[in-house]
Amino acid sequence: MRRPLLYLDVDGPLNPYAAKPERRPDGYSTHRMKPEGWLARHGDTPAHRVRPLRVWLNADHGQRLLELGELYDLAWATTWGGEANTFISPVLGLPDLAVVEWPAMHDEGPDGTFWKTRHLVAHADGRPFAWVDDELGAPDRRFVAARHAGPALLRHVDARLGLRDADFAALDAFAREAAALR
């Protein structure tokens, strides 16, 4: 059995976008970015006229993710796609990570699941995985339990707070448990 995958969402876990705009969470710094996905949301507005997207990132998360990279194969599971490597990885001090390519985005998931869920189960293909996202719920856990052959940890992250110490501890513990099963 191979090492588990760690699927990383950007907005919510790494960028606590739902925090009060005037109250950046402790440890985070503000970055202004213009990824293609952001520009596309502004239609025909020339790129130089589009206000950059505000992204809050915590540089300490990079080191903690690198440490988890000793236990996991890290992969972006975000609508940022490959642009997470362009914009997010350098700020956090991460190398380019694998990127989950979505066959469709924002389509309706089965049984009330989040749209990413079935795609990540297919991507993992029975391999153990952990996933951090702010959109996870009970339907996703039921779906994964019924359709994924390997161990899985679906870790909901509050989009107002981002990843916290307890999240990193849970990810570390899951990877070590998965390794013991190999």
PDB file of C-alpha atoms in Angstrom:
ATOM      1  CA  MET A   1       0.000   0.000   0.000  1.00  0.00           C
ATOM      2  CA  ARG A   2       1.362   3.417  -0.944  1.00  0.00           C
ATOM      3  CA  ARG A   3       1.593   6.455   1.312  1.00  0.00           C
ATOM      4  CA  PRO A   4      -1.689   8.264   1.900  1.00  0.00           C
ATOM      5  CA  LEU A   5      -2.667  11.317  -0.086  1.00  0.00           C
ATOM      6  CA  LEU A   6      -3.358  14.656   1.578  1.00  0.00           C
ATOM      7  CA  TYR A   7      -5.814  16.696  -0.474  1.00  0.00           C
ATOM      8  CA  LEU A   8      -5.499  20.428   0.216  1.00  0.00           C
ATOM      9  CA  ASP A   9      -8.145  23.023  -0.480  1.00  0.00           C
ATOM     10  CA  VAL A  10      -6.953  26.643  -0.537  1.00  0.00           C
ATOM     11  CA  ASP A  11      -9.951  28.824   0.328  1.00  0.00           C
ATOM     12  CA  GLY A  12     -11.029  27.964   3.836  1.00  0.00           C
ATOM     13  CA  PRO A  13      -8.188  25.778   5.152  1.00  0.00           C
ATOM     14  CA  LEU A  14      -5.237  27.893   3.997  1.00  0.00           C
ATOM     15  CA  ASN A  15      -7.005  31.184   3.245  1.00  0.00           C
ATOM     16  CA  PRO A  16      -9.574  31.846   5.987  1.00  0.00           C
ATOM     17  CA  TYR A  17     -11.600  34.012   3.615  1.00  0.00           C
ATOM     18  CA  ALA A  18     -14.712  34.035   5.829  1.00  0.00           C
ATOM     19  CA  ALA A  19     -13.001  35.827   8.723  1.00  0.00           C
ATOM     20  CA  LYS A  20     -14.207  39.361   9.259  1.00  0.00           C
ATOM     21  CA  PRO A  21     -12.499  41.544   6.616  1.00  0.00           C
ATOM     22  CA  GLU A  22     -11.208  43.990   9.222  1.00  0.00           C
ATOM     23  CA  ARG A  23      -9.902  41.199  11.434  1.00  0.00           C
ATOM     24  CA  ARG A  24      -7.161  39.145   9.802  1.00  0.00           C
ATOM     25  CA  PRO A  25      -6.514  36.002  11.907  1.00  0.00           C
ATOM     26  CA  ASP A  26      -3.334  35.943  13.996  1.00  0.00           C
ATOM     27  CA  GLY A  27      -0.295  34.644  12.143  1.00  0.00           C
ATOM     28  CA  TYR A  28      -1.663  35.448   8.682  1.00  0.00           C
ATOM     29  CA  SER A  29      -0.388  38.010   6.211  1.00  0.00           C
ATOM     30  CA  THR A  30      -2.317  39.629   3.389  1.00  0.00           C
ATOM     31  CA  HIS A  31      -1.470  38.912  -0.227  1.00  0.00           C
ATOM     32  CA  ARG A  32      -3.065  40.415  -3.325  1.00  0.00           C
ATOM     33  CA  MET A  33      -3.336  38.030  -6.250  1.00  0.00           C
ATOM     34  CA  LYS A  34      -4.825  37.892  -9.716  1.00  0.00           C
ATOM     35  CA  PRO A  35      -5.172  34.227 -10.635  1.00  0.00           C
ATOM     36  CA  GLU A  36      -6.862  33.455 -13.962  1.00  0.00           C
ATOM     37  CA  GLY A  37      -9.893  32.053 -12.172  1.00  0.00           C
ATOM     38  CA  TRP A  38     -10.366  35.401 -10.431  1.00  0.00           C
ATOM     39  CA  LEU A  39      -9.937  37.364 -13.638  1.00  0.00           C
ATOM     40  CA  ALA A  40     -12.438  35.101 -15.425  1.00  0.00           C
ATOM     41  CA  ARG A  41     -15.070  35.996 -12.824  1.00  0.00           C
ATOM     42  CA  HIS A  42     -14.803  39.598 -14.007  1.00  0.00           C
ATOM     43  CA  GLY A  43     -15.870  38.908 -17.574  1.00  0.00           C
ATOM     44  CA  ASP A  44     -14.523  41.307 -20.166  1.00  0.00           C
ATOM     45  CA  THR A  45     -12.904  43.676 -17.665  1.00  0.00           C
ATOM     46  CA  PRO A  46      -9.249  44.139 -18.641  1.00  0.00           C
ATOM     47  CA  ALA A  47      -6.919  42.426 -16.172  1.00  0.00           C
ATOM     48  CA  HIS A  48      -5.252  45.701 -15.174  1.00  0.00           C
ATOM     49  CA  ARG A  49      -8.675  47.049 -14.071  1.00  0.00           C
ATOM     50  CA  VAL A  50      -9.613  44.048 -11.914  1.00  0.00           C
ATOM     51  CA  ARG A  51      -8.947  44.534  -8.210  1.00  0.00           C
ATOM     52  CA  PRO A  52      -6.705  41.758  -6.903  1.00  0.00           C
ATOM     53  CA  LEU A  53      -8.151  39.033  -4.753  1.00  0.00           C
ATOM     54  CA  ARG A  54      -7.281  39.366  -1.066  1.00  0.00           C
ATOM     55  CA  VAL A  55      -5.738  36.126   0.214  1.00  0.00           C
ATOM     56  CA  TRP A  56      -4.667  35.557   3.805  1.00  0.00           C
ATOM     57  CA  LEU A  57      -1.909  32.991   4.262  1.00  0.00           C
ATOM     58  CA  ASN A  58       0.046  31.806   7.277  1.00  0.00           C
ATOM     59  CA  ALA A  59       3.698  31.125   6.384  1.00  0.00           C
ATOM     60  CA  ASP A  60       3.969  28.685   9.325  1.00  0.00           C
ATOM     61  CA  HIS A  61       1.535  26.407   7.513  1.00  0.00           C
ATOM     62  CA  GLY A  62       4.135  25.815   4.832  1.00  0.00           C
ATOM     63  CA  GLN A  63       6.597  24.260   7.269  1.00  0.00           C
ATOM     64  CA  ARG A  64       3.864  22.185   8.871  1.00  0.00           C
ATOM     65  CA  LEU A  65       2.713  20.935   5.469  1.00  0.00           C
ATOM     66  CA  LEU A  66       6.302  20.085   4.538  1.00  0.00           C
ATOM     67  CA  GLU A  67       6.494  18.017   7.723  1.00  0.00           C
ATOM     68  CA  LEU A  68       3.256  16.248   6.767  1.00  0.00           C
ATOM     69  CA  GLY A  69       4.836  15.695   3.350  1.00  0.00           C
ATOM     70  CA  GLU A  70       7.129  13.192   5.076  1.00  0.00           C
ATOM     71  CA  LEU A  71       4.015  11.078   5.737  1.00  0.00           C
ATOM     72  CA  TYR A  72       1.760  11.973   2.802  1.00  0.00           C
ATOM     73  CA  ASP A  73       1.842  12.719  -0.887  1.00  0.00           C
ATOM     74  CA  LEU A  74       0.460  16.255  -0.951  1.00  0.00           C
ATOM     75  CA  ALA A  75      -1.957  17.338  -3.680  1.00  0.00           C
ATOM     76  CA  TRP A  76      -3.956  20.463  -4.391  1.00  0.00           C
ATOM     77  CA  ALA A  77      -7.700  19.726  -4.410  1.00  0.00           C
ATOM     78  CA  THR A  78      -8.882  23.249  -5.083  1.00  0.00           C
ATOM     79  CA  THR A  79     -10.609  25.347  -7.709  1.00  0.00           C
ATOM     80  CA  TRP A  80      -7.298  27.200  -7.942  1.00  0.00           C
ATOM     81  CA  GLY A  81      -6.035  24.170  -9.881  1.00  0.00           C
ATOM     82  CA  GLY A  82      -2.433  24.515 -11.011  1.00  0.00           C
ATOM     83  CA  GLU A  83      -2.469  28.179 -10.052  1.00  0.00           C
ATOM     84  CA  ALA A  84      -2.111  27.057  -6.438  1.00  0.00           C
ATOM     85  CA  ASN A  85       1.466  26.161  -7.392  1.00  0.00           C
ATOM     86  CA  THR A  86       1.940  29.595  -8.971  1.00  0.00           C
ATOM     87  CA  PHE A  87       0.420  31.739  -6.226  1.00  0.00           C
ATOM     88  CA  ILE A  88       0.111  29.760  -2.979  1.00  0.00           C
ATOM     89  CA  SER A  89       3.124  27.404  -2.921  1.00  0.00           C
ATOM     90  CA  PRO A  90       5.758  30.186  -3.171  1.00  0.00           C
ATOM     91  CA  VAL A  91       4.227  32.139  -0.284  1.00  0.00           C
ATOM     92  CA  LEU A  92       4.132  29.047   1.907  1.00  0.00           C
ATOM     93  CA  GLY A  93       7.557  27.771   0.831  1.00  0.00           C
ATOM     94  CA  LEU A  94       6.119  24.630  -0.734  1.00  0.00           C
ATOM     95  CA  PRO A  95       7.401  22.918  -3.863  1.00  0.00           C
ATOM     96  CA  ASP A  96       5.011  22.438  -6.756  1.00  0.00           C
ATOM     97  CA  LEU A  97       2.439  19.877  -5.657  1.00  0.00           C
ATOM     98  CA  ALA A  98       0.364  17.442  -7.670  1.00  0.00           C
ATOM     99  CA  VAL A  99      -2.952  18.927  -8.755  1.00  0.00           C
ATOM    100  CA  VAL A 100      -6.297  17.144  -8.924  1.00  0.00           C
ATOM    101  CA  GLU A 101      -7.833  17.900 -12.310  1.00  0.00           C
ATOM    102  CA  TRP A 102     -11.597  18.230 -12.034  1.00  0.00           C
ATOM    103  CA  PRO A 103     -13.680  16.654 -14.804  1.00  0.00           C
ATOM    104  CA  ALA A 104     -16.377  19.170 -13.834  1.00  0.00           C
ATOM    105  CA  MET A 105     -16.547  21.894 -11.208  1.00  0.00           C
ATOM    106  CA  HIS A 106     -19.468  23.028  -9.099  1.00  0.00           C
ATOM    107  CA  ASP A 107     -21.790  20.371 -10.486  1.00  0.00           C
ATOM    108  CA  GLU A 108     -24.281  18.719  -8.164  1.00  0.00           C
ATOM    109  CA  GLY A 109     -22.874  15.833  -6.156  1.00  0.00           C
ATOM    110  CA  PRO A 110     -24.864  12.662  -5.501  1.00  0.00           C
ATOM    111  CA  ASP A 111     -26.802  12.209  -2.249  1.00  0.00           C
ATOM    112  CA  GLY A 112     -26.211  15.793  -1.108  1.00  0.00           C
ATOM    113  CA  THR A 113     -22.429  15.543  -1.283  1.00  0.00           C
ATOM    114  CA  PHE A 114     -20.063  18.380  -2.059  1.00  0.00           C
ATOM    115  CA  TRP A 115     -19.157  18.464  -5.759  1.00  0.00           C
ATOM    116  CA  LYS A 116     -15.508  17.470  -5.133  1.00  0.00           C
ATOM    117  CA  THR A 117     -16.254  14.343  -3.120  1.00  0.00           C
ATOM    118  CA  ARG A 118     -16.903  11.756  -5.828  1.00  0.00           C
ATOM    119  CA  HIS A 119     -13.991  13.062  -7.888  1.00  0.00           C
ATOM    120  CA  LEU A 120     -11.556  12.670  -4.979  1.00  0.00           C
ATOM    121  CA  VAL A 121     -12.794   9.147  -4.245  1.00  0.00           C
ATOM    122  CA  ALA A 122     -12.153   8.294  -7.903  1.00  0.00           C
ATOM    123  CA  HIS A 123      -8.747  10.023  -7.824  1.00  0.00           C
ATOM    124  CA  ALA A 124      -7.658   8.175  -4.660  1.00  0.00           C
ATOM    125  CA  ASP A 125      -8.690   4.863  -6.240  1.00  0.00           C
ATOM    126  CA  GLY A 126      -8.677   2.964  -2.928  1.00  0.00           C
ATOM    127  CA  ARG A 127      -5.534   4.645  -1.629  1.00  0.00           C
ATOM    128  CA  PRO A 128      -5.747   6.062   1.929  1.00  0.00           C
ATOM    129  CA  PHE A 129      -6.381   9.795   1.933  1.00  0.00           C
ATOM    130  CA  ALA A 130      -7.009  12.782   4.153  1.00  0.00           C
ATOM    131  CA  TRP A 131      -8.808  15.848   2.865  1.00  0.00           C
ATOM    132  CA  VAL A 132      -9.067  19.313   4.404  1.00  0.00           C
ATOM    133  CA  ASP A 133     -11.878  21.521   3.109  1.00  0.00           C
ATOM    134  CA  ASP A 134     -14.447  23.961   4.459  1.00  0.00           C
ATOM    135  CA  GLU A 135     -17.327  22.370   2.522  1.00  0.00           C
ATOM    136  CA  LEU A 136     -17.332  18.880   4.051  1.00  0.00           C
ATOM    137  CA  GLY A 137     -20.258  17.367   5.903  1.00  0.00           C
ATOM    138  CA  ALA A 138     -22.011  14.173   6.929  1.00  0.00           C
ATOM    139  CA  PRO A 139     -23.175  13.287   3.371  1.00  0.00           C
ATOM    140  CA  ASP A 140     -19.546  13.359   2.208  1.00  0.00           C
ATOM    141  CA  ARG A 141     -18.423  11.100   5.043  1.00  0.00           C
ATOM    142  CA  ARG A 142     -21.206   8.612   4.300  1.00  0.00           C
ATOM    143  CA  PHE A 143     -20.371   8.657   0.584  1.00  0.00           C
ATOM    144  CA  VAL A 144     -16.665   8.027   1.203  1.00  0.00           C
ATOM    145  CA  ALA A 145     -17.364   5.286   3.760  1.00  0.00           C
ATOM    146  CA  ALA A 146     -19.636   3.502   1.263  1.00  0.00           C
ATOM    147  CA  ARG A 147     -17.514   3.925  -1.868  1.00  0.00           C
ATOM    148  CA  HIS A 148     -13.865   4.135  -0.826  1.00  0.00           C
ATOM    149  CA  ALA A 149     -12.009   0.924  -0.037  1.00  0.00           C
ATOM    150  CA  GLY A 150      -9.190   2.489   1.988  1.00  0.00           C
ATOM    151  CA  PRO A 151      -9.001   4.583   5.149  1.00  0.00           C
ATOM    152  CA  ALA A 152     -10.036   8.210   4.774  1.00  0.00           C
ATOM    153  CA  LEU A 153     -10.084  11.287   6.977  1.00  0.00           C
ATOM    154  CA  LEU A 154     -12.370  14.114   5.890  1.00  0.00           C
ATOM    155  CA  ARG A 155     -11.434  17.101   8.033  1.00  0.00           C
ATOM    156  CA  HIS A 156     -13.811  20.054   7.967  1.00  0.00           C
ATOM    157  CA  VAL A 157     -11.964  23.352   8.482  1.00  0.00           C
ATOM    158  CA  ASP A 158     -13.803  26.490   9.580  1.00  0.00           C
ATOM    159  CA  ALA A 159     -13.348  29.055   6.781  1.00  0.00           C
ATOM    160  CA  ARG A 160     -13.220  31.831   9.406  1.00  0.00           C
ATOM    161  CA  LEU A 161     -10.217  30.250  11.147  1.00  0.00           C
ATOM    162  CA  GLY A 162      -8.203  28.173   8.672  1.00  0.00           C
ATOM    163  CA  LEU A 163      -6.075  25.210   9.669  1.00  0.00           C
ATOM    164  CA  ARG A 164      -5.391  25.019  13.391  1.00  0.00           C
ATOM    165  CA  ASP A 165      -3.100  22.958  15.617  1.00  0.00           C
ATOM    166  CA  ALA A 166      -5.828  20.334  16.148  1.00  0.00           C
ATOM    167  CA  ASP A 167      -6.143  19.872  12.375  1.00  0.00           C
ATOM    168  CA  PHE A 168      -2.418  19.287  11.953  1.00  0.00           C
ATOM    169  CA  ALA A 169      -2.433  16.851  14.899  1.00  0.00           C
ATOM    170  CA  ALA A 170      -5.360  14.905  13.396  1.00  0.00           C
ATOM    171  CA  LEU A 171      -3.622  14.741  10.008  1.00  0.00           C
ATOM    172  CA  ASP A 172      -0.404  13.507  11.601  1.00  0.00           C
ATOM    173  CA  ALA A 173      -2.235  10.857  13.630  1.00  0.00           C
ATOM    174  CA  PHE A 174      -4.215   9.623  10.610  1.00  0.00           C
ATOM    175  CA  ALA A 175      -1.069   9.251   8.480  1.00  0.00           C
ATOM    176  CA  ARG A 176       0.696   7.316  11.224  1.00  0.00           C
ATOM    177  CA  GLU A 177      -2.328   5.015  11.644  1.00  0.00           C
ATOM    178  CA  ALA A 178      -2.477   4.456   7.887  1.00  0.00           C
ATOM    179  CA  ALA A 179       1.253   3.644   7.852  1.00  0.00           C
ATOM    180  CA  ALA A 180       0.730   1.058  10.598  1.00  0.00           C
ATOM    181  CA  LEU A 181      -1.810  -0.689   8.341  1.00  0.00           C
ATOM    182  CA  ARG A 182       0.672  -1.063   5.476  1.00  0.00           C
TER     183      ARG A 182
END
